[in-house]
Amino acid sequence: MTANPPCEISWFSALCDDDYAFLGQPDAKLKSSWEHCRDIVMQAETGGFDNILLPSGYQLGIDTTAFAAAIAPMLRRMALLMAVRIGESWPPQLARQIATIDRLLGANSSGKGRLTVNIISSDLPGETLASAPRYARTVEAMHILKTLLNGESLDHDGEFWKLKVDPPRIGTVDGKAPLLYFGGLSPDARDAAAKGCDVFLMWPDKQETVAAIIADMTARAAAHGRTLKFGYRAHVIVRDTEAEARTAATRLLSKLDAAEGAAIRAKSLDSTSTGVAAQAALRDGAADDGYAEANLWTGVGRARSGCGAAIVGDPDQVLAKINAYRDMGIEAFILSGYPHAAEADLFARHVLPNIDHAALTR
């Protein structure tokens, strides 16, 4: 059996007002701010993570691009996965911002850039575009970004942008476009990913469902002469024993009011997406204790739109779960936990040293 290549292990900084000691119970000390989100990033850097997702929400939290520019010079080795909302962006300007932040981060030990980009197929706030044209616009944006960030002039005559521009004078550290991460389960989202992204992200689900998504996306990309890398976004709760991990999960929900949980889920702009519906179905189909399968707990989704399940267990169980996903073809993991800084430290001490991991490469 061929050994799996090193996988990328990333953490998550709660830029979108998503940090709690008890889900659904706001805590002023954990509210999104420069200081709090900076501390999460620096905890991940110290803990040895390869990358960190900086999420983006129009209505929630603090600005992602500004935060990325501020934190970049403080990091010595870790990469950044900066989320960008396509509906709010003019691609040539976004390309210049990406190149600048990549320069602020500097090169890794191999001379490659350390910025990666999470593409979000968002609307312009206050407007709603139907699914098919919204994702078609995202495909155009990814093409424009890749062309300009690869240092090429652009002559683009598309449905949404008609542009004839030179690349930014300041390019990325290595002169290449960064990896574009992207997720979505609707047919339009899957087709957009197959055409334009580099890393297809999935939210938690049963292993047979994950395998089916990988197979489908592999075939869709091949139809366009492309290949994809695959990523998995999940929460994690690791403790010395499984019983302690399950107790921590139960405690996390111990102060949640059902109505407050529903209100939190509804705040997100993607609360009606196909992916969110899949997370709700996973939660609805779970056992009475909230577990959809061994060590996959759906309780987080009771107070969170989007990624709604956690890997829960002792260090060996969490490692085994991650390795099972790696055997299926997952090469990147974006993990998080509550509170985010404390859970990053637990994962870094209990699990990360036993994983062969490194930042993804092109």
mmCIF file of C-alpha atoms in Angstrom:
data_model
loop_
_atom_site.group_PDB
_atom_site.id
_atom_site.type_symbol
_atom_site.label_atom_id
_atom_site.label_comp_id
_atom_site.label_asym_id
_atom_site.label_seq_id
_atom_site.Cartn_x
_atom_site.Cartn_y
_atom_site.Cartn_z
ATOM 1 C CA MET A 1 0.000 0.000 0.000
ATOM 2 C CA THR A 2 1.404 3.406 -1.015
ATOM 3 C CA ALA A 3 1.839 5.832 1.867
ATOM 4 C CA ASN A 4 -0.262 8.969 1.772
ATOM 5 C CA PRO A 5 1.563 12.229 1.019
ATOM 6 C CA PRO A 6 1.792 14.769 3.844
ATOM 7 C CA CYS A 7 -1.536 16.487 4.442
ATOM 8 C CA GLU A 8 -2.117 20.142 5.256
ATOM 9 C CA ILE A 9 -3.446 20.755 8.766
ATOM 10 C CA SER A 10 -5.031 24.172 9.156
ATOM 11 C CA TRP A 11 -6.814 25.906 12.022
ATOM 12 C CA PHE A 12 -9.517 28.608 12.001
ATOM 13 C CA SER A 13 -9.569 32.169 13.341
ATOM 14 C CA ALA A 14 -13.019 33.373 14.385
ATOM 15 C CA LEU A 15 -13.274 36.618 12.418
ATOM 16 C CA CYS A 16 -17.061 36.195 12.037
ATOM 17 C CA ASP A 17 -18.204 36.370 15.686
ATOM 18 C CA ASP A 18 -17.967 32.582 16.022
ATOM 19 C CA ASP A 19 -16.202 31.776 19.278
ATOM 20 C CA TYR A 20 -17.786 30.455 22.451
ATOM 21 C CA ALA A 21 -17.066 28.662 25.680
ATOM 22 C CA PHE A 22 -20.724 27.560 25.549
ATOM 23 C CA LEU A 23 -22.430 27.522 22.155
ATOM 24 C CA GLY A 24 -25.067 30.203 21.852
ATOM 25 C CA GLN A 25 -23.787 32.166 24.879
ATOM 26 C CA PRO A 26 -21.925 35.277 23.688
ATOM 27 C CA ASP A 27 -18.812 36.085 25.674
ATOM 28 C CA ALA A 28 -17.328 39.567 25.410
ATOM 29 C CA LYS A 29 -13.795 38.153 25.728
ATOM 30 C CA LEU A 30 -14.361 35.882 22.706
ATOM 31 C CA LYS A 31 -16.059 38.370 20.408
ATOM 32 C CA SER A 32 -14.299 39.012 17.109
ATOM 33 C CA SER A 33 -11.696 41.724 17.481
ATOM 34 C CA TRP A 34 -8.189 42.358 16.239
ATOM 35 C CA GLU A 35 -6.722 41.235 19.558
ATOM 36 C CA HIS A 36 -8.743 38.037 19.959
ATOM 37 C CA CYS A 37 -8.417 36.834 16.372
ATOM 38 C CA ARG A 38 -4.709 37.705 16.371
ATOM 39 C CA ASP A 39 -4.237 35.554 19.468
ATOM 40 C CA ILE A 40 -5.922 32.575 17.777
ATOM 41 C CA VAL A 41 -3.642 32.923 14.751
ATOM 42 C CA MET A 42 -0.525 33.177 16.905
ATOM 43 C CA GLN A 43 -1.621 30.119 18.928
ATOM 44 C CA ALA A 44 -1.883 28.178 15.669
ATOM 45 C CA GLU A 45 1.539 29.412 14.538
ATOM 46 C CA THR A 46 3.107 28.364 17.856
ATOM 47 C CA GLY A 47 1.280 25.031 17.797
ATOM 48 C CA GLY A 48 2.743 24.031 14.440
ATOM 49 C CA PHE A 49 -0.286 24.259 12.135
ATOM 50 C CA ASP A 50 0.444 24.673 8.433
ATOM 51 C CA ASN A 51 -2.229 27.216 7.560
ATOM 52 C CA ILE A 52 -5.172 29.080 9.080
ATOM 53 C CA LEU A 53 -8.515 29.995 7.565
ATOM 54 C CA LEU A 54 -9.531 33.626 7.926
ATOM 55 C CA PRO A 55 -13.284 33.504 7.221
ATOM 56 C CA SER A 56 -15.330 36.342 5.777
ATOM 57 C CA GLY A 57 -18.866 37.503 6.441
ATOM 58 C CA TYR A 58 -20.455 40.739 5.276
ATOM 59 C CA GLN A 59 -22.746 41.095 8.309
ATOM 60 C CA LEU A 60 -20.529 39.475 10.946
ATOM 61 C CA GLY A 61 -17.177 40.200 12.508
ATOM 62 C CA ILE A 62 -14.221 42.133 11.117
ATOM 63 C CA ASP A 63 -12.810 42.609 7.623
ATOM 64 C CA THR A 64 -10.780 39.676 6.401
ATOM 65 C CA THR A 65 -8.483 41.372 3.891
ATOM 66 C CA ALA A 66 -7.493 44.103 6.333
ATOM 67 C CA PHE A 67 -6.888 41.511 9.050
ATOM 68 C CA ALA A 68 -4.747 39.357 6.720
ATOM 69 C CA ALA A 69 -2.579 42.336 5.808
ATOM 70 C CA ALA A 70 -2.096 43.197 9.473
ATOM 71 C CA ILE A 71 -1.290 39.680 10.691
ATOM 72 C CA ALA A 72 0.952 38.639 7.780
ATOM 73 C CA PRO A 73 4.179 40.327 8.977
ATOM 74 C CA MET A 74 3.747 38.722 12.407
ATOM 75 C CA LEU A 75 3.976 35.157 11.064
ATOM 76 C CA ARG A 76 7.287 33.412 10.554
ATOM 77 C CA ARG A 77 6.292 30.181 8.782
ATOM 78 C CA MET A 78 2.517 29.519 8.746
ATOM 79 C CA ALA A 79 0.418 30.209 5.642
ATOM 80 C CA LEU A 80 -2.845 32.141 5.519
ATOM 81 C CA LEU A 81 -6.054 30.964 3.856
ATOM 82 C CA MET A 82 -7.835 34.260 3.219
ATOM 83 C CA ALA A 83 -11.534 34.078 2.379
ATOM 84 C CA VAL A 84 -12.732 36.512 -0.298
ATOM 85 C CA ARG A 85 -16.323 37.225 -1.305
ATOM 86 C CA ILE A 86 -16.559 37.439 -5.090
ATOM 87 C CA GLY A 87 -19.822 39.397 -5.109
ATOM 88 C CA GLU A 88 -18.097 42.246 -3.284
ATOM 89 C CA SER A 89 -14.915 42.301 -5.381
ATOM 90 C CA TRP A 90 -13.522 43.771 -8.587
ATOM 91 C CA PRO A 91 -11.095 41.038 -9.665
ATOM 92 C CA PRO A 92 -8.138 43.182 -10.801
ATOM 93 C CA GLN A 93 -8.159 45.041 -7.487
ATOM 94 C CA LEU A 94 -8.520 41.758 -5.608
ATOM 95 C CA ALA A 95 -5.532 40.367 -7.524
ATOM 96 C CA ARG A 96 -3.450 43.350 -6.397
ATOM 97 C CA GLN A 97 -4.555 42.852 -2.766
ATOM 98 C CA ILE A 98 -3.692 39.144 -2.927
ATOM 99 C CA ALA A 99 -0.258 39.824 -4.404
ATOM 100 C CA THR A 100 0.462 42.465 -1.776
ATOM 101 C CA ILE A 101 -0.534 40.240 1.163
ATOM 102 C CA ASP A 102 1.471 37.362 -0.326
ATOM 103 C CA ARG A 103 4.489 39.693 -0.326
ATOM 104 C CA LEU A 104 3.812 40.705 3.274
ATOM 105 C CA LEU A 105 3.856 37.026 4.291
ATOM 106 C CA GLY A 106 7.054 36.265 2.409
ATOM 107 C CA ALA A 107 8.267 32.955 1.024
ATOM 108 C CA ASN A 108 8.316 29.575 2.725
ATOM 109 C CA SER A 109 11.469 27.451 3.018
ATOM 110 C CA SER A 110 11.027 26.329 -0.602
ATOM 111 C CA GLY A 111 10.716 29.846 -1.955
ATOM 112 C CA LYS A 112 6.977 29.534 -2.564
ATOM 113 C CA GLY A 113 4.320 32.010 -1.498
ATOM 114 C CA ARG A 114 2.421 31.453 1.760
ATOM 115 C CA LEU A 115 -0.955 32.945 0.881
ATOM 116 C CA THR A 116 -3.849 30.738 -0.189
ATOM 117 C CA VAL A 117 -7.342 31.981 -1.045
ATOM 118 C CA ASN A 118 -10.787 30.653 -0.132
ATOM 119 C CA ILE A 119 -13.191 31.721 -2.888
ATOM 120 C CA ILE A 120 -16.754 32.416 -1.703
ATOM 121 C CA SER A 121 -19.416 32.709 -4.398
ATOM 122 C CA SER A 122 -21.253 35.514 -2.615
ATOM 123 C CA ASP A 123 -23.854 38.011 -3.700
ATOM 124 C CA LEU A 124 -23.307 41.734 -3.563
ATOM 125 C CA PRO A 125 -24.891 42.734 -0.236
ATOM 126 C CA GLY A 126 -28.441 43.914 -0.859
ATOM 127 C CA GLU A 127 -28.732 42.042 -4.147
ATOM 128 C CA THR A 128 -29.553 38.433 -4.995
ATOM 129 C CA LEU A 129 -28.283 36.674 -8.087
ATOM 130 C CA ALA A 130 -29.676 33.287 -9.100
ATOM 131 C CA SER A 131 -27.438 30.284 -8.523
ATOM 132 C CA ALA A 132 -26.341 29.602 -12.113
ATOM 133 C CA PRO A 133 -25.211 33.150 -12.983
ATOM 134 C CA ARG A 134 -23.685 33.664 -9.527
ATOM 135 C CA TYR A 135 -21.453 30.626 -9.938
ATOM 136 C CA ALA A 136 -20.726 31.535 -13.568
ATOM 137 C CA ARG A 137 -19.485 34.901 -12.271
ATOM 138 C CA THR A 138 -17.283 33.049 -9.771
ATOM 139 C CA VAL A 139 -15.735 30.944 -12.542
ATOM 140 C CA GLU A 140 -14.927 34.146 -14.432
ATOM 141 C CA ALA A 141 -13.390 35.655 -11.307
ATOM 142 C CA MET A 142 -11.183 32.623 -10.698
ATOM 143 C CA HIS A 143 -9.958 32.747 -14.306
ATOM 144 C CA ILE A 144 -9.191 36.474 -14.034
ATOM 145 C CA LEU A 145 -7.361 36.066 -10.729
ATOM 146 C CA LYS A 146 -5.258 33.150 -11.959
ATOM 147 C CA THR A 147 -4.316 34.952 -15.174
ATOM 148 C CA LEU A 148 -3.241 38.159 -13.461
ATOM 149 C CA LEU A 149 -1.525 36.457 -10.526
ATOM 150 C CA ASN A 150 0.414 34.217 -12.903
ATOM 151 C CA GLY A 151 1.891 37.441 -14.264
ATOM 152 C CA GLU A 152 -0.023 37.341 -17.557
ATOM 153 C CA SER A 153 -1.852 40.157 -19.303
ATOM 154 C CA LEU A 154 -5.609 39.733 -19.397
ATOM 155 C CA ASP A 155 -7.938 40.119 -22.370
ATOM 156 C CA HIS A 156 -11.253 38.883 -20.985
ATOM 157 C CA ASP A 157 -14.623 39.193 -22.720
ATOM 158 C CA GLY A 158 -17.013 37.548 -20.305
ATOM 159 C CA GLU A 159 -20.620 37.816 -19.274
ATOM 160 C CA PHE A 160 -19.824 39.725 -16.085
ATOM 161 C CA TRP A 161 -16.504 41.440 -16.785
ATOM 162 C CA LYS A 162 -14.962 42.762 -19.977
ATOM 163 C CA LEU A 163 -11.385 43.580 -19.113
ATOM 164 C CA LYS A 164 -8.154 44.266 -20.920
ATOM 165 C CA VAL A 165 -5.495 44.912 -18.278
ATOM 166 C CA ASP A 166 -1.886 44.221 -17.428
ATOM 167 C CA PRO A 167 -1.065 42.174 -14.341
ATOM 168 C CA PRO A 168 -0.383 44.013 -11.070
ATOM 169 C CA ARG A 169 3.075 45.554 -11.000
ATOM 170 C CA ILE A 170 3.637 43.811 -7.668
ATOM 171 C CA GLY A 171 3.180 40.079 -8.181
ATOM 172 C CA THR A 172 3.272 37.201 -5.730
ATOM 173 C CA VAL A 173 6.533 36.041 -4.135
ATOM 174 C CA ASP A 174 7.050 33.269 -6.675
ATOM 175 C CA GLY A 175 5.181 34.854 -9.582
ATOM 176 C CA LYS A 176 2.395 32.265 -9.493
ATOM 177 C CA ALA A 177 -1.258 32.397 -8.530
ATOM 178 C CA PRO A 178 -1.949 30.966 -5.076
ATOM 179 C CA LEU A 179 -4.039 27.856 -4.589
ATOM 180 C CA LEU A 180 -7.765 28.621 -4.740
ATOM 181 C CA TYR A 181 -9.920 26.713 -2.221
ATOM 182 C CA PHE A 182 -13.648 26.490 -2.913
ATOM 183 C CA GLY A 183 -16.657 24.557 -1.644
ATOM 184 C CA GLY A 184 -20.307 23.965 -2.502
ATOM 185 C CA LEU A 185 -22.631 21.036 -3.115
ATOM 186 C CA SER A 186 -25.240 22.329 -5.552
ATOM 187 C CA PRO A 187 -24.809 21.244 -9.188
ATOM 188 C CA ASP A 188 -23.835 24.805 -10.137
ATOM 189 C CA ALA A 189 -21.260 24.955 -7.329
ATOM 190 C CA ARG A 190 -19.788 21.594 -8.265
ATOM 191 C CA ASP A 191 -19.445 22.620 -11.903
ATOM 192 C CA ALA A 192 -17.793 25.904 -10.898
ATOM 193 C CA ALA A 193 -15.301 24.050 -8.721
ATOM 194 C CA ALA A 194 -14.516 21.572 -11.482
ATOM 195 C CA LYS A 195 -13.767 24.416 -13.881
ATOM 196 C CA GLY A 196 -11.781 26.776 -11.705
ATOM 197 C CA CYS A 197 -10.625 25.887 -8.201
ATOM 198 C CA ASP A 198 -7.576 23.950 -7.022
ATOM 199 C CA VAL A 199 -8.806 22.546 -3.694
ATOM 200 C CA PHE A 200 -12.414 21.430 -3.287
ATOM 201 C CA LEU A 201 -13.592 21.807 0.306
ATOM 202 C CA MET A 202 -16.219 19.640 1.976
ATOM 203 C CA TRP A 203 -18.073 19.982 5.244
ATOM 204 C CA PRO A 204 -18.401 16.927 7.517
ATOM 205 C CA ASP A 205 -20.528 13.986 6.464
ATOM 206 C CA LYS A 206 -20.617 10.212 6.689
ATOM 207 C CA GLN A 207 -17.622 8.572 5.097
ATOM 208 C CA GLU A 208 -19.650 6.998 2.290
ATOM 209 C CA THR A 209 -21.033 10.430 1.391
ATOM 210 C CA VAL A 210 -17.558 11.971 1.420
ATOM 211 C CA ALA A 211 -16.314 9.194 -0.891
ATOM 212 C CA ALA A 212 -19.201 9.806 -3.278
ATOM 213 C CA ILE A 213 -18.479 13.545 -3.421
ATOM 214 C CA ILE A 214 -14.801 12.905 -4.135
ATOM 215 C CA ALA A 215 -15.702 10.501 -6.951
ATOM 216 C CA ASP A 216 -18.206 12.939 -8.459
ATOM 217 C CA MET A 217 -15.849 15.910 -8.299
ATOM 218 C CA THR A 218 -12.955 13.904 -9.714
ATOM 219 C CA ALA A 219 -15.107 13.003 -12.730
ATOM 220 C CA ARG A 220 -16.384 16.565 -13.190
ATOM 221 C CA ALA A 221 -12.855 17.990 -13.127
ATOM 222 C CA ALA A 222 -11.590 15.326 -15.549
ATOM 223 C CA ALA A 223 -14.286 16.375 -18.026
ATOM 224 C CA HIS A 224 -12.527 19.746 -18.143
ATOM 225 C CA GLY A 225 -9.059 18.211 -18.340
ATOM 226 C CA ARG A 226 -8.323 19.115 -14.730
ATOM 227 C CA THR A 227 -7.542 17.456 -11.397
ATOM 228 C CA LEU A 228 -8.506 18.637 -7.922
ATOM 229 C CA LYS A 229 -7.106 18.350 -4.448
ATOM 230 C CA PHE A 230 -9.648 17.729 -1.689
ATOM 231 C CA GLY A 231 -10.080 19.399 1.681
ATOM 232 C CA TYR A 232 -12.249 18.662 4.724
ATOM 233 C CA ARG A 233 -13.543 21.349 7.079
ATOM 234 C CA ALA A 234 -14.577 20.084 10.523
ATOM 235 C CA HIS A 235 -14.602 20.957 14.197
ATOM 236 C CA VAL A 236 -12.656 18.782 16.623
ATOM 237 C CA ILE A 237 -12.870 17.938 20.317
ATOM 238 C CA VAL A 238 -9.939 15.868 21.590
ATOM 239 C CA ARG A 239 -9.304 14.856 25.192
ATOM 240 C CA ASP A 240 -7.227 12.215 26.977
ATOM 241 C CA THR A 241 -10.127 9.751 26.875
ATOM 242 C CA GLU A 242 -13.224 9.344 24.711
ATOM 243 C CA ALA A 243 -15.421 9.810 27.769
ATOM 244 C CA GLU A 244 -13.775 13.154 28.514
ATOM 245 C CA ALA A 245 -14.181 14.260 24.895
ATOM 246 C CA ARG A 246 -17.869 13.355 24.898
ATOM 247 C CA THR A 247 -18.329 15.191 28.173
ATOM 248 C CA ALA A 248 -16.680 18.275 26.671
ATOM 249 C CA ALA A 249 -19.070 18.074 23.703
ATOM 250 C CA THR A 250 -22.083 17.822 26.001
ATOM 251 C CA ARG A 251 -20.825 20.730 28.087
ATOM 252 C CA LEU A 252 -20.461 22.863 24.974
ATOM 253 C CA LEU A 253 -24.233 22.622 24.405
ATOM 254 C CA SER A 254 -25.263 22.743 28.053
ATOM 255 C CA LYS A 255 -26.446 26.373 27.981
ATOM 256 C CA LEU A 256 -27.921 26.448 24.464
ATOM 257 C CA ASP A 257 -31.479 27.611 24.046
ATOM 258 C CA ALA A 258 -33.062 26.033 20.945
ATOM 259 C CA ALA A 259 -34.528 29.332 19.763
ATOM 260 C CA GLU A 260 -31.178 31.084 20.146
ATOM 261 C CA GLY A 261 -29.483 28.303 18.187
ATOM 262 C CA ALA A 262 -31.977 28.718 15.350
ATOM 263 C CA ALA A 263 -31.396 32.481 15.356
ATOM 264 C CA ILE A 264 -27.626 31.991 15.108
ATOM 265 C CA ARG A 265 -28.045 29.627 12.162
ATOM 266 C CA ALA A 266 -30.349 32.074 10.394
ATOM 267 C CA LYS A 267 -27.856 34.963 10.629
ATOM 268 C CA SER A 268 -25.566 33.504 8.011
ATOM 269 C CA LEU A 269 -26.007 34.666 4.424
ATOM 270 C CA ASP A 270 -25.620 31.027 3.265
ATOM 271 C CA SER A 271 -28.240 29.654 5.666
ATOM 272 C CA THR A 272 -30.402 28.303 2.820
ATOM 273 C CA SER A 273 -27.627 26.781 0.679
ATOM 274 C CA THR A 274 -27.436 23.164 -0.451
ATOM 275 C CA GLY A 275 -24.426 22.594 1.788
ATOM 276 C CA VAL A 276 -26.213 23.940 4.863
ATOM 277 C CA ALA A 277 -29.216 21.745 4.046
ATOM 278 C CA ALA A 278 -26.884 18.740 3.896
ATOM 279 C CA GLN A 279 -25.523 19.581 7.353
ATOM 280 C CA ALA A 280 -29.073 19.815 8.690
ATOM 281 C CA ALA A 281 -29.912 16.442 7.146
ATOM 282 C CA LEU A 282 -26.793 14.918 8.716
ATOM 283 C CA ARG A 283 -27.869 16.278 12.097
ATOM 284 C CA ASP A 284 -31.477 15.115 11.668
ATOM 285 C CA GLY A 285 -30.337 11.606 10.750
ATOM 286 C CA ALA A 286 -27.930 11.227 13.653
ATOM 287 C CA ALA A 287 -28.537 8.997 16.659
ATOM 288 C CA ASP A 288 -30.164 10.372 19.789
ATOM 289 C CA ASP A 289 -26.727 11.298 21.168
ATOM 290 C CA GLY A 290 -25.987 13.410 18.068
ATOM 291 C CA TYR A 291 -23.427 11.052 16.510
ATOM 292 C CA ALA A 292 -23.910 10.455 12.778
ATOM 293 C CA GLU A 293 -21.220 7.745 12.770
ATOM 294 C CA ALA A 294 -18.379 6.758 15.077
ATOM 295 C CA ASN A 295 -16.665 9.877 16.473
ATOM 296 C CA LEU A 296 -18.620 12.312 14.231
ATOM 297 C CA TRP A 297 -20.858 14.490 16.415
ATOM 298 C CA THR A 298 -23.430 16.853 14.900
ATOM 299 C CA GLY A 299 -24.215 18.926 17.986
ATOM 300 C CA VAL A 300 -22.158 21.919 16.820
ATOM 301 C CA GLY A 301 -24.659 22.459 14.024
ATOM 302 C CA ARG A 302 -27.406 23.225 16.513
ATOM 303 C CA ALA A 303 -25.874 26.687 16.979
ATOM 304 C CA ARG A 304 -23.953 27.255 13.759
ATOM 305 C CA SER A 305 -24.784 27.610 10.081
ATOM 306 C CA GLY A 306 -22.326 25.904 7.775
ATOM 307 C CA CYS A 307 -19.830 23.379 9.084
ATOM 308 C CA GLY A 308 -21.915 21.611 11.718
ATOM 309 C CA ALA A 309 -20.108 18.522 12.977
ATOM 310 C CA ALA A 310 -17.055 17.677 15.038
ATOM 311 C CA ILE A 311 -14.588 14.826 15.230
ATOM 312 C CA VAL A 312 -14.809 13.803 18.896
ATOM 313 C CA GLY A 313 -12.622 11.329 20.731
ATOM 314 C CA ASP A 314 -9.317 10.521 22.353
ATOM 315 C CA PRO A 315 -6.067 11.267 20.479
ATOM 316 C CA ASP A 316 -5.918 7.837 18.825
ATOM 317 C CA GLN A 317 -9.544 8.029 17.680
ATOM 318 C CA VAL A 318 -9.167 11.522 16.246
ATOM 319 C CA LEU A 319 -5.966 10.507 14.466
ATOM 320 C CA ALA A 320 -7.635 7.368 13.077
ATOM 321 C CA LYS A 321 -10.544 9.431 11.761
ATOM 322 C CA ILE A 322 -8.199 11.862 10.017
ATOM 323 C CA ASN A 323 -6.168 9.001 8.552
ATOM 324 C CA ALA A 324 -9.348 7.364 7.259
ATOM 325 C CA TYR A 325 -10.168 10.561 5.380
ATOM 326 C CA ARG A 326 -6.611 10.711 4.068
ATOM 327 C CA ASP A 327 -6.992 7.177 2.722
ATOM 328 C CA MET A 328 -10.053 8.410 0.824
ATOM 329 C CA GLY A 329 -8.037 11.171 -0.857
ATOM 330 C CA ILE A 330 -8.355 14.164 1.485
ATOM 331 C CA GLU A 331 -5.127 16.203 1.432
ATOM 332 C CA ALA A 332 -6.113 19.251 3.489
ATOM 333 C CA PHE A 333 -7.932 19.626 6.805
ATOM 334 C CA ILE A 334 -9.335 22.879 8.199
ATOM 335 C CA LEU A 335 -10.120 22.265 11.854
ATOM 336 C CA SER A 336 -11.561 24.362 14.653
ATOM 337 C CA GLY A 337 -12.935 24.035 18.164
ATOM 338 C CA TYR A 338 -14.459 26.019 20.992
ATOM 339 C CA PRO A 339 -12.931 28.152 22.353
ATOM 340 C CA HIS A 340 -10.682 28.280 19.300
ATOM 341 C CA ALA A 341 -7.347 29.149 20.925
ATOM 342 C CA ALA A 342 -7.704 26.577 23.710
ATOM 343 C CA GLU A 343 -8.813 23.789 21.367
ATOM 344 C CA ALA A 344 -5.981 24.583 18.953
ATOM 345 C CA ASP A 345 -3.538 24.003 21.801
ATOM 346 C CA LEU A 346 -5.147 20.667 22.715
ATOM 347 C CA PHE A 347 -5.043 19.402 19.132
ATOM 348 C CA ALA A 348 -1.479 20.644 18.680
ATOM 349 C CA ARG A 349 -0.319 18.720 21.730
ATOM 350 C CA HIS A 350 -2.372 15.530 21.438
ATOM 351 C CA VAL A 351 -2.697 14.833 17.702
ATOM 352 C CA LEU A 352 -0.598 17.056 15.441
ATOM 353 C CA PRO A 353 2.810 15.531 16.344
ATOM 354 C CA ASN A 354 1.564 12.164 15.068
ATOM 355 C CA ILE A 355 0.517 13.416 11.609
ATOM 356 C CA ASP A 356 2.806 13.719 8.589
ATOM 357 C CA HIS A 357 1.774 17.207 7.573
ATOM 358 C CA ALA A 358 2.917 20.161 5.485
ATOM 359 C CA ALA A 359 1.384 23.052 3.560
ATOM 360 C CA LEU A 360 -0.166 22.091 0.237
ATOM 361 C CA THR A 361 1.873 22.773 -2.878
ATOM 362 C CA ARG A 362 0.731 23.449 -6.423
#
